[in-house]
XYZ file of C-alpha atoms in Angstrom:
759
model
C 146.933 94.513 92.829
C 143.808 96.384 91.745
C 140.681 94.311 91.224
C 136.947 94.749 90.951
C 135.049 95.119 94.195
C 132.976 91.941 93.872
C 136.174 89.900 93.304
C 137.711 91.490 96.406
C 134.531 90.629 98.334
C 134.861 86.972 97.317
C 138.368 86.901 98.772
C 137.047 88.241 102.082
C 134.144 85.790 102.129
C 131.629 88.619 102.253
C 128.915 89.771 99.888
C 129.725 92.596 97.531
C 126.975 94.733 99.096
C 128.557 94.436 102.552
C 131.971 95.437 101.239
C 130.433 98.301 99.232
C 128.718 99.679 102.332
C 131.952 99.357 104.330
C 133.917 101.322 101.712
C 131.327 104.101 101.837
C 131.631 104.248 105.633
C 135.396 104.576 105.205
C 134.868 107.604 102.963
C 135.601 106.048 99.561
C 133.378 106.903 96.567
C 132.774 103.452 95.070
C 129.701 103.626 92.797
C 129.059 99.909 92.205
C 130.277 96.352 92.665
C 131.940 96.464 89.225
C 134.221 99.373 90.152
C 137.955 98.634 90.301
C 139.401 99.228 93.801
C 143.104 99.868 94.310
C 145.404 98.368 96.943
C 144.911 101.286 99.350
C 141.157 100.725 99.483
C 141.689 96.995 99.917
C 144.165 97.566 102.753
C 141.808 99.982 104.548
C 138.937 97.532 104.289
C 141.086 94.687 105.603
C 142.249 96.904 108.456
C 138.674 97.866 109.263
C 137.773 94.189 109.332
C 140.729 93.469 111.592
C 142.349 91.118 109.108
C 145.747 92.868 109.163
C 145.957 93.409 112.955
C 148.069 91.306 115.284
C 146.101 88.108 115.642
C 147.515 87.303 119.070
C 146.462 90.707 120.360
C 143.024 90.607 118.893
C 141.988 87.101 119.931
C 140.519 87.290 123.472
C 142.038 85.063 126.148
C 140.194 81.798 126.383
C 138.735 80.688 129.732
C 140.490 77.957 131.708
C 140.030 74.603 130.098
C 139.911 71.406 132.129
C 142.718 68.964 131.701
C 142.649 67.151 128.403
C 142.397 63.370 128.247
C 145.587 61.420 128.232
C 145.175 60.557 124.587
C 145.608 64.195 123.508
C 149.125 65.506 123.298
C 150.395 69.055 122.968
C 148.523 72.344 123.019
C 145.366 72.831 120.990
C 146.193 74.784 117.793
C 144.554 78.201 117.448
C 141.691 78.228 114.928
C 141.302 81.499 113.058
C 137.813 82.691 112.193
C 136.726 82.443 108.556
C 137.396 85.382 106.222
C 135.046 88.306 106.779
C 134.576 87.674 110.539
C 135.472 90.461 112.968
C 138.353 89.199 115.040
C 137.852 89.578 118.734
C 134.098 89.010 118.504
C 132.638 85.943 120.173
C 131.885 83.060 117.887
C 128.400 83.245 116.494
C 126.144 80.315 117.275
C 124.309 78.388 114.632
C 121.727 80.361 112.675
C 119.070 77.794 113.558
C 116.706 79.552 115.960
C 114.103 77.671 117.946
C 111.078 79.923 118.295
C 108.640 79.403 121.165
C 105.231 78.207 120.215
C 102.862 81.058 119.492
C 99.980 79.267 121.205
C 99.890 78.168 124.880
C 100.074 74.508 125.712
C 97.101 72.872 127.473
C 98.315 69.718 129.183
C 94.922 69.003 130.740
C 93.364 68.257 127.341
C 94.958 65.979 124.767
C 95.313 67.430 121.332
C 92.634 66.503 118.847
C 92.601 66.989 115.110
C 91.072 70.347 114.302
C 88.967 71.004 111.276
C 90.810 72.735 108.462
C 88.085 75.314 108.144
C 87.782 78.730 109.757
C 85.129 79.336 112.420
C 81.967 80.880 111.223
C 81.509 84.551 111.941
C 79.209 85.146 114.944
C 75.722 86.324 114.292
C 75.430 90.084 114.084
C 74.415 92.828 111.731
C 74.083 91.223 108.341
C 76.450 92.586 105.756
C 74.817 92.846 102.337
C 76.509 90.764 99.680
C 77.495 92.825 96.626
C 76.222 91.243 93.455
C 77.732 92.366 90.200
C 75.446 93.053 87.303
C 78.046 93.069 84.548
C 80.243 90.356 83.137
C 79.388 87.112 81.467
C 77.631 85.342 84.321
C 74.460 85.742 86.299
C 74.027 88.570 88.767
C 71.172 90.161 90.609
C 71.030 93.077 92.970
C 68.877 91.184 95.440
C 69.082 90.916 99.233
C 71.069 88.101 100.773
C 69.405 84.744 100.239
C 67.894 82.933 103.217
C 68.261 79.178 103.532
C 65.378 77.246 102.089
C 63.641 74.462 103.990
C 65.199 71.856 101.702
C 68.731 73.161 102.075
C 68.277 73.576 105.850
C 67.013 70.030 106.216
C 69.865 68.662 104.149
C 72.394 70.650 106.146
C 70.917 69.302 109.399
C 71.136 65.718 108.162
C 74.735 66.223 107.095
C 75.840 68.033 110.254
C 77.400 65.798 112.862
C 78.071 67.134 116.345
C 81.735 67.260 117.285
C 82.571 65.343 120.466
C 84.817 66.527 123.236
C 87.978 64.378 123.137
C 87.936 64.025 126.972
C 84.292 63.702 127.977
C 82.920 62.348 124.727
C 80.003 64.757 124.869
C 78.991 67.097 122.035
C 81.051 70.268 122.059
C 79.249 73.577 122.155
C 80.659 76.180 119.855
C 80.131 78.154 116.701
C 79.633 76.462 113.401
C 82.557 76.322 111.005
C 82.674 77.469 107.406
C 83.793 74.959 104.829
C 86.339 76.551 102.516
C 85.838 75.779 98.834
C 87.962 76.818 95.884
C 86.148 78.050 92.805
C 87.115 79.644 89.517
C 85.539 82.430 87.535
C 82.634 81.210 85.401
C 81.759 78.224 87.590
C 78.508 76.486 86.633
C 75.572 75.521 88.847
C 76.464 71.842 88.562
C 80.117 72.432 89.512
C 79.174 74.547 92.534
C 76.635 71.950 93.674
C 79.338 69.292 93.571
C 81.700 71.427 95.678
C 78.934 72.231 98.196
C 77.853 68.576 98.250
C 74.215 69.416 97.525
C 71.876 68.577 94.701
C 71.850 71.016 91.750
C 68.077 71.334 92.080
C 68.481 72.942 95.503
C 70.766 75.624 94.074
C 68.388 76.219 91.156
C 65.502 76.734 93.608
C 67.599 79.140 95.670
C 68.483 81.034 92.513
C 64.791 81.337 91.752
C 64.324 82.926 95.183
C 66.876 85.486 94.003
C 64.736 86.080 90.902
C 67.346 84.309 88.745
C 66.293 81.635 86.270
C 69.231 79.307 85.663
C 69.942 75.914 84.147
C 72.280 73.301 85.513
C 75.069 74.364 83.107
C 74.578 78.104 83.605
C 77.709 80.102 84.519
C 77.323 82.326 87.569
C 78.807 85.604 88.684
C 81.078 85.490 91.738
C 78.641 87.585 93.767
C 75.933 84.977 93.294
C 78.403 82.165 94.051
C 79.384 83.783 97.348
C 75.728 84.249 98.275
C 74.878 80.588 97.618
C 77.998 79.410 99.431
C 77.176 81.463 102.532
C 73.752 79.795 102.692
C 75.451 76.386 102.873
C 78.030 77.441 105.481
C 80.864 77.643 102.976
C 83.508 80.252 102.334
C 84.593 80.940 98.761
C 88.204 81.266 97.698
C 88.670 82.410 94.104
C 91.632 80.710 92.447
C 93.212 81.507 89.060
C 91.369 79.977 86.168
C 92.195 76.922 84.121
C 94.814 75.058 86.105
C 97.065 77.982 87.002
C 96.993 76.896 90.649
C 98.673 73.636 89.613
C 101.798 75.518 88.650
C 102.227 77.633 91.765
C 105.817 76.948 92.667
C 107.503 76.673 96.009
C 110.932 78.322 96.271
C 113.784 76.041 95.320
C 116.139 74.860 98.026
C 119.370 76.905 97.782
C 121.298 73.633 97.897
C 119.669 72.555 94.615
C 120.556 75.752 92.735
C 123.405 75.713 90.250
C 124.942 78.552 88.195
C 123.331 79.065 84.791
C 124.376 81.013 81.702
C 123.134 84.593 81.348
C 120.394 85.375 78.820
C 121.373 88.447 76.801
C 119.159 90.476 74.449
C 120.841 92.576 71.772
C 118.981 95.822 71.073
C 119.684 99.010 69.185
C 118.842 101.165 66.177
C 118.323 99.846 62.645
C 121.556 99.159 60.731
C 123.801 99.680 63.748
C 125.118 96.141 63.380
C 123.179 94.068 65.917
C 122.936 90.856 63.893
C 126.390 91.351 62.379
C 127.833 91.643 65.867
C 126.117 88.455 66.958
C 127.217 86.808 63.731
C 130.806 87.763 64.454
C 130.498 86.324 67.936
C 129.023 83.051 66.700
C 131.400 82.945 63.704
C 128.495 82.008 61.424
C 126.696 83.813 58.613
C 123.248 84.350 60.004
C 122.883 87.857 58.555
C 123.579 86.735 54.984
C 120.647 84.317 55.016
C 118.071 86.921 56.004
C 115.997 89.061 53.686
C 117.768 92.363 53.129
C 120.165 91.686 55.994
C 117.481 92.627 58.532
C 116.369 90.185 61.231
C 112.953 88.771 60.383
C 112.335 86.539 63.415
C 113.511 85.986 66.951
C 116.755 84.051 66.945
C 118.076 82.341 70.081
C 121.687 81.249 70.101
C 124.194 79.981 72.655
C 127.903 80.841 72.552
C 130.628 78.975 74.439
C 133.602 80.865 75.871
C 136.527 79.886 78.048
C 134.742 81.233 81.128
C 131.300 79.877 80.389
C 128.309 79.947 78.059
C 126.145 82.920 77.047
C 122.644 82.726 75.554
C 121.825 85.496 73.056
C 118.369 86.607 71.919
C 118.382 88.540 68.643
C 115.027 90.323 68.464
C 113.452 91.828 65.328
C 112.840 95.014 67.309
C 111.895 96.295 70.693
C 108.280 95.279 70.156
C 109.114 91.604 70.672
C 111.088 92.381 73.817
C 108.200 94.421 75.234
C 105.536 91.982 74.055
C 107.088 89.145 76.027
C 107.328 91.379 79.087
C 103.713 92.452 78.626
C 102.688 88.784 78.850
C 104.531 88.359 82.124
C 107.710 86.768 80.760
C 111.067 88.109 81.914
C 113.406 86.127 79.732
C 116.279 88.624 79.677
C 119.028 89.074 82.280
C 121.244 91.620 80.459
C 120.634 93.988 77.547
C 123.507 94.742 75.155
C 122.803 98.132 73.591
C 124.524 98.409 70.207
C 125.281 101.985 69.086
C 127.188 102.860 65.902
C 130.191 105.070 66.608
C 129.699 106.981 63.349
C 125.941 107.469 63.735
C 125.457 108.103 67.446
C 122.276 107.850 69.465
C 119.172 107.477 67.279
C 115.419 107.244 68.053
C 115.339 103.455 68.356
C 118.404 103.654 70.618
C 116.407 105.814 72.994
C 113.497 103.390 72.731
C 115.786 100.516 73.687
C 117.024 102.441 76.741
C 113.466 103.176 77.843
C 112.409 99.535 77.422
C 115.430 98.184 79.297
C 115.082 100.656 82.162
C 111.388 99.962 82.527
C 112.159 96.227 82.664
C 114.864 96.938 85.305
C 117.498 95.044 83.300
C 121.200 96.059 83.444
C 122.629 97.530 80.234
C 126.041 96.875 78.657
C 126.808 99.338 75.844
C 128.669 98.076 72.758
C 129.942 100.991 70.630
C 130.158 99.357 67.200
C 131.928 100.373 63.965
C 134.951 101.929 65.672
C 137.037 100.912 62.630
C 135.434 103.626 60.493
C 137.372 106.880 60.021
C 134.409 109.022 61.091
C 133.853 107.029 64.318
C 133.545 109.185 67.440
C 133.026 107.022 70.575
C 133.315 110.002 72.933
C 130.304 111.649 71.306
C 128.300 108.445 71.845
C 129.334 108.358 75.500
C 128.273 111.982 75.935
C 124.891 111.374 74.337
C 124.245 108.275 76.456
C 125.433 110.025 79.619
C 122.678 112.576 79.050
C 120.243 109.643 79.136
C 121.537 108.349 82.467
C 124.082 105.789 81.185
C 127.304 107.059 82.769
C 130.459 105.205 81.614
C 132.734 103.672 84.228
C 135.586 105.845 82.933
C 133.555 108.899 83.943
C 132.693 107.616 87.401
C 129.462 105.880 86.402
C 128.261 102.292 86.663
C 127.534 101.393 83.011
C 130.001 99.163 81.175
C 131.062 100.503 77.746
C 133.001 98.372 75.252
C 134.266 99.686 71.898
C 133.992 96.918 69.301
C 134.020 96.337 65.576
C 131.833 93.519 64.319
C 133.310 93.708 60.828
C 136.961 93.617 61.960
C 136.161 91.456 65.008
C 137.841 93.848 67.435
C 137.381 93.578 71.226
C 134.737 90.859 70.956
C 136.435 88.818 73.678
C 136.382 91.861 75.942
C 132.648 92.296 75.314
C 131.988 88.657 76.243
C 134.169 89.057 79.324
C 132.180 92.107 80.451
C 128.900 90.249 79.904
C 130.106 87.340 82.036
C 131.388 89.832 84.606
C 127.956 91.436 84.836
C 126.346 88.007 85.137
C 128.650 87.137 88.056
C 127.403 90.212 89.875
C 123.795 89.106 89.243
C 124.594 85.634 90.648
C 122.297 83.814 88.210
C 121.262 80.375 89.422
C 118.547 77.833 88.660
C 117.519 74.326 89.716
C 118.149 71.838 86.879
C 116.695 68.852 88.784
C 112.978 69.640 88.467
C 110.216 69.817 85.887
C 111.022 72.312 83.178
C 109.481 75.761 82.985
C 110.283 78.535 80.524
C 109.021 80.951 77.918
C 108.063 80.687 74.245
C 110.368 82.926 72.183
C 108.780 82.337 68.787
C 106.502 79.834 67.053
C 105.484 79.128 63.479
C 103.604 76.565 61.416
C 105.821 74.544 59.099
C 104.240 72.664 56.180
C 106.309 69.557 56.657
C 106.868 69.526 60.428
C 103.755 71.143 61.855
C 103.969 73.481 64.840
C 107.573 74.539 65.505
C 108.274 76.500 68.690
C 111.489 78.069 69.985
C 111.600 77.746 73.772
C 113.939 79.137 76.395
C 114.194 76.900 79.453
C 114.272 78.979 82.644
C 114.135 76.251 85.308
C 114.517 72.507 85.298
C 115.461 70.260 82.394
C 113.324 69.737 79.273
C 113.534 66.244 77.765
C 112.273 64.538 74.652
C 108.979 62.855 75.503
C 107.883 65.444 78.072
C 104.277 66.646 77.959
C 104.347 70.445 77.565
C 101.554 72.960 78.213
C 102.239 76.348 76.580
C 99.474 78.921 76.885
C 96.363 77.368 75.387
C 98.152 74.577 73.500
C 99.801 71.376 74.607
C 101.699 68.451 73.142
C 104.497 65.967 73.621
C 108.062 66.868 72.671
C 108.814 64.615 69.692
C 112.120 66.177 68.670
C 114.410 68.885 70.014
C 117.241 70.804 68.293
C 119.698 73.510 69.299
C 120.456 76.717 67.380
C 122.905 74.876 65.097
C 120.370 72.190 64.158
C 121.907 69.450 66.300
C 119.487 66.959 67.817
C 119.212 67.096 71.616
C 117.742 64.735 74.182
C 117.605 67.242 77.031
C 118.088 70.964 77.671
C 118.867 72.639 81.003
C 118.304 76.187 82.310
C 119.012 79.124 79.963
C 119.286 76.808 76.926
C 117.281 77.786 73.805
C 115.789 74.864 71.860
C 113.446 74.299 68.955
C 110.817 71.625 69.589
C 108.266 69.716 67.530
C 105.050 68.146 68.770
C 102.751 70.915 69.980
C 99.172 70.629 68.786
C 98.868 74.323 67.891
C 101.047 77.418 67.508
C 101.544 79.193 70.866
C 102.064 82.927 71.169
C 105.454 84.523 71.762
C 105.814 85.206 75.459
C 103.580 82.340 76.635
C 104.933 80.509 79.669
C 105.312 76.766 79.199
C 105.286 74.019 81.833
C 106.063 70.318 81.802
C 103.078 68.398 83.197
C 102.998 64.847 84.491
C 99.493 63.910 83.339
C 98.644 64.513 79.652
C 94.930 64.275 80.456
C 95.200 67.260 82.787
C 97.119 69.196 80.148
C 94.465 68.394 77.558
C 91.658 69.561 79.859
C 93.435 72.810 80.783
C 94.210 73.496 77.140
C 90.594 72.933 76.116
C 89.256 75.261 78.790
C 91.788 77.935 77.913
C 90.797 77.732 74.277
C 87.164 78.106 75.298
C 88.056 81.123 77.400
C 89.910 82.728 74.499
C 86.784 82.390 72.389
C 84.653 83.918 75.143
C 87.265 86.599 75.912
C 87.138 85.488 79.542
C 90.816 84.954 80.322
C 91.201 85.766 84.011
C 94.476 87.321 85.067
C 94.903 89.306 81.866
C 96.088 92.796 82.632
C 93.405 95.418 82.892
C 95.260 98.411 81.528
C 95.011 101.721 83.228
C 93.116 104.610 81.679
C 92.319 108.085 82.875
C 88.741 106.893 83.343
C 89.410 103.817 85.496
C 92.173 105.167 87.718
C 89.820 105.601 90.662
C 88.464 102.064 90.340
C 91.951 100.581 90.209
C 93.124 102.475 93.268
C 90.060 101.315 95.203
C 91.070 97.752 94.332
C 94.582 98.504 95.608
C 96.213 97.933 92.242
C 98.041 101.190 91.596
C 99.482 104.208 93.352
C 101.399 105.754 90.488
C 100.583 106.876 86.976
C 103.031 106.071 84.172
C 102.893 108.207 81.046
C 104.390 108.023 77.546
C 104.691 111.566 76.149
C 104.854 112.312 72.406
C 105.025 115.804 70.877
C 105.581 117.614 67.582
C 108.813 119.348 68.627
C 111.329 118.811 71.411
C 110.387 122.046 73.153
C 106.773 120.987 73.464
C 107.798 117.548 74.724
C 110.006 119.052 77.433
C 107.333 121.538 78.476
C 104.624 118.889 78.696
C 106.934 116.467 80.536
C 107.909 119.054 83.130
C 104.305 120.146 83.621
C 103.165 116.565 84.160
C 106.002 115.662 86.531
C 105.161 118.677 88.695
C 101.837 116.990 89.471
C 103.595 114.315 91.553
C 102.952 114.468 95.298
C 103.867 112.321 98.279
C 100.632 110.371 97.838
C 100.543 109.998 94.051
C 103.583 109.636 91.787
C 103.575 110.516 88.101
C 106.383 108.926 86.119
C 107.158 109.764 82.481
C 108.707 106.538 81.200
C 109.326 107.838 77.658
C 109.266 111.252 75.980
C 110.115 111.827 72.305
C 109.072 113.712 69.197
C 107.042 112.361 66.277
C 103.676 110.745 65.771
C 102.446 107.962 68.036
C 103.672 104.591 66.722
C 103.126 100.946 67.643
C 106.251 100.776 69.802
C 104.797 103.494 72.044
C 101.595 101.470 72.428
C 103.460 98.253 73.258
C 105.671 100.005 75.813
C 102.583 101.488 77.460
C 100.898 98.078 77.394
C 103.834 96.348 79.072
C 104.227 99.123 81.657
C 100.513 99.719 82.335
C 100.855 103.336 81.214
C 98.849 105.851 79.196
C 99.971 107.715 76.081
C 99.641 111.511 75.990
C 100.290 113.255 72.678
C 100.578 116.952 71.860
C 99.992 118.117 68.288
C 100.675 114.600 66.965
C 98.619 111.961 65.201
C 98.009 108.240 65.525
C 97.199 106.397 62.303
C 94.584 103.693 61.904
C 96.979 100.815 62.622
C 98.187 102.452 65.819
C 94.615 103.034 66.977
C 93.783 99.404 66.245
C 96.817 98.261 68.261
C 95.864 100.548 71.143
C 92.331 99.181 71.143
C 93.586 95.607 71.035
C 96.073 96.154 73.875
C 93.641 98.250 75.907
C 95.943 101.285 76.078
C 94.459 104.741 76.707
C 95.691 107.251 74.090
C 94.924 110.951 74.559
C 95.891 113.630 72.000
C 95.673 117.343 72.852
C 96.136 120.683 71.119
C 96.643 122.663 74.331
C 99.143 121.640 77.016
C 96.917 123.023 79.764
C 94.110 120.638 78.788
C 96.466 117.640 78.976
C 97.783 118.659 82.389
C 94.276 119.333 83.704
C 92.954 115.926 82.575
C 95.884 114.111 84.167
C 95.467 116.169 87.347
C 91.815 115.120 87.650
C 92.738 111.493 87.075
C 95.447 111.635 89.743
C 93.034 113.209 92.207
C 90.950 110.106 91.675
C 93.974 108.095 92.857
C 93.788 109.683 96.294
C 91.894 107.859 99.010
C 88.573 109.694 99.459
C 87.594 111.041 102.858
C 84.135 110.345 104.267
C 81.765 112.657 106.106
C 78.338 112.281 107.668
C 75.518 113.979 105.759
C 72.194 114.296 107.593
C 69.322 113.490 105.217
C 66.302 113.652 107.543
C 64.809 113.725 111.051
C 61.785 112.004 112.565
C 59.929 111.942 115.900
C 58.751 108.752 117.626
C 54.959 108.999 118.172
C 53.992 105.419 119.109
C 55.595 102.010 119.824
C 54.532 98.592 118.505
C 55.747 95.236 119.827
C 56.374 92.474 117.264
C 58.110 89.092 117.408
C 61.085 90.660 115.647
C 61.399 93.528 118.135
C 60.054 96.993 118.809
C 58.795 99.059 115.883
C 58.763 102.839 116.294
C 55.853 104.631 114.671
C 57.360 107.915 113.477
C 56.507 111.146 111.688
C 59.152 112.483 109.310
C 59.754 116.062 110.450
C 62.306 117.119 107.788
C 64.195 115.694 104.835
C 63.655 112.034 104.061
C 64.470 108.560 105.375
C 66.071 105.810 103.273
C 66.325 102.125 104.139
C 70.137 102.198 103.823
C 70.621 105.208 106.104
C 72.188 105.104 109.571
C 70.252 106.423 112.564
C 71.099 108.277 115.778
C 68.576 108.100 118.628
C 68.463 111.327 120.690
C 66.712 111.516 124.059
C 66.794 115.087 125.187
C 70.372 116.286 124.725
C 71.824 112.771 124.979
C 72.448 110.314 122.122
C 71.441 106.887 123.423
C 72.088 104.736 120.337
C 73.595 104.768 116.864
C 73.160 102.016 114.289
C 71.443 100.765 111.155
C 67.806 100.221 110.256
C 66.375 96.724 110.289
C 63.144 97.721 108.546
C 61.360 100.697 107.018
C 57.629 100.340 106.303
C 54.549 102.301 105.385
C 51.525 100.375 106.583
C 52.423 96.748 105.724
C 54.741 97.398 102.777
C 58.536 97.601 102.878
C 59.687 100.834 101.268
C 63.066 102.239 100.316
C 62.286 105.873 101.100
C 59.832 107.992 103.140
C 59.621 111.737 102.508
C 58.881 114.700 104.770
C 55.374 114.841 106.317
C 54.623 111.098 106.057
C 54.253 108.484 108.784
C 56.254 105.248 108.809
C 57.300 102.327 110.960
C 61.007 102.014 111.755
C 62.874 99.057 113.198
C 66.334 99.763 114.605
C 68.817 96.904 114.347
C 69.890 95.561 117.735
C 68.050 98.221 119.775
C 64.635 97.900 121.420
C 65.032 100.724 123.960
C 63.437 103.423 121.846
C 60.808 105.527 123.627
C 57.964 107.836 122.628
C 59.291 111.349 122.147
C 62.762 110.283 120.988
C 64.167 112.189 118.032
C 65.730 110.123 115.258
C 68.439 111.630 113.067
C 69.195 109.825 109.794
C 72.484 110.194 107.920
C 74.574 108.634 105.158
C 78.361 108.498 104.650
C 79.436 110.555 101.653
C 82.836 110.185 99.973
C 84.717 113.428 99.376
C 87.524 113.348 96.791
C 90.828 114.806 97.945
C 92.671 117.434 95.950
C 96.317 117.478 94.941
C 98.180 119.902 97.159
């Protein structure tokens, strides 16, 4: 009997991917796990696995077994291997593997507790600490701070020599760095507490850096790292405002249980999205809405014979993208509703782009097939051109022809949704603290803040303390989509709760916290950060101007573009020209291309995808510009295609790793040597070019280069200088090298970055 591949895989006890790969090796063209395989394919797979061969011939003869005890009677029955095991292969041992210890054992010395801190870096060439000058905190481009007498004395009083566990004598070894965790915007008082020093010491050290600060002054991270290094501490920057409290460990697979799929219904206006959901729920949601158009996010759960399904009915693709832009992935499957009499429309294409960018599987529901002018084949052809190939045509996308008004094939649609969810193997741990996403929130006059939540993990209960974004509260009441009161809600269950102190934003992630005091403190600090616009972790959107900075930070290696044009021909020409810029090193990906002016949905898609918007002969009105500015999306409009391509080309060249070359800036001759407590100083005459304090130096003696390194000092008379020009005398100290001699030639150079070009 024919069956879908993943069902056949369950019978064999294998994963659907393993069976799919085996069918491809056997020469069968099976596109996906949802494809129906006939009996011939099943028989060939079983034969390849050895499940239809003669068992007696395939089982290897067992070695001689010693005589059984008297209590056992008769021969031992033959145990067949479990389904999916190659017969004839030796039994596999347990998967538990004991790995040898990575470090050698030292029996001569008993183990002693080691400090949890990393060893301090050995003394060597000092690496300058970069100090930022922007941002909200303090910064100063000053040299690295030296320990003051007060801080050194305090460190000496605190330091205790570590004793050898065998001899009891002090152990000789490098100092260790204490690791401290700090957040952005840490104050002087908070840092002093973490370093276990008095705030006055830090204030004095800041004064040495030419920074005047108070005890409650917020500091830039560059300054924090400098102060920490003085006190033998290493800084680890953690996410701001309690985010580290919610870093989750992976759930044990034994604790996971199947959960219902979360389905978002998307499509063009008036194609019957809400009516279809209404027909499925057998309620009249659409009649109670203004004009029959969805005005808010609705979350509903439907029970079927094979399980439950959670539906999200969005007021448009903006809400779907907005939640994704805030880091929430609340959707497992997208049901794309297309009217059979209307075909593919602009918002249909938008929905496809949004779903593909979110990497969510799509199930197509061709609605209104009861109308005389319905043409489902035309819809399939149009969607096939967009990459959604129906299963009937050898593709992998599930198509279901339905009628919401006549209630035709609704059971088949639900069956296909559950079938897709089985392939996804959706599971969650219900026995843990709840975590989920805010779907919508509003302020009700009689009930206060009302929020619709979707539980993703764990179980939410009445009385739980919830932290959602920058607001918190205790769950006073909880209702389902039908208004029934609930005491608890498990994974993939949408609920409406009362009790939050403020209205959270759609897409905010919520957590259940054990201590309400902690939740109150985190909420207060997040509110303060919102006022100061200092939320750390918010996405810094890509622009053509900051591409090079983002690639240097290792954030991006591809450029995503939304293309808008006045006519289809221009859109296709611009898209093809931009895609030709892709190379092996830098990828350009057009995630959406369409005609018409730039609208808010284009901005939100670019915001969620970290893309830029390129328009050709189109306009963006004031509202769109305001949205782009708010979301931080780069919008470029051009009149000439060549200009657009050239700007994008230059930006992509900035994505390439620059190459570095040595550039000689000056030469000098050693005329006299001076001995100082800090080492030998070479009195030199600059013969050509100039010398800078940050330059590298090569020491040439005859035709041989005897040393290469950095400068430790550059002086004219008794003053430190940054630069000495041609024809002037100066004193030069070479870091880590005292072997310079009179007559040596010094060559000074700097490393210059050279931008690569697209080939």
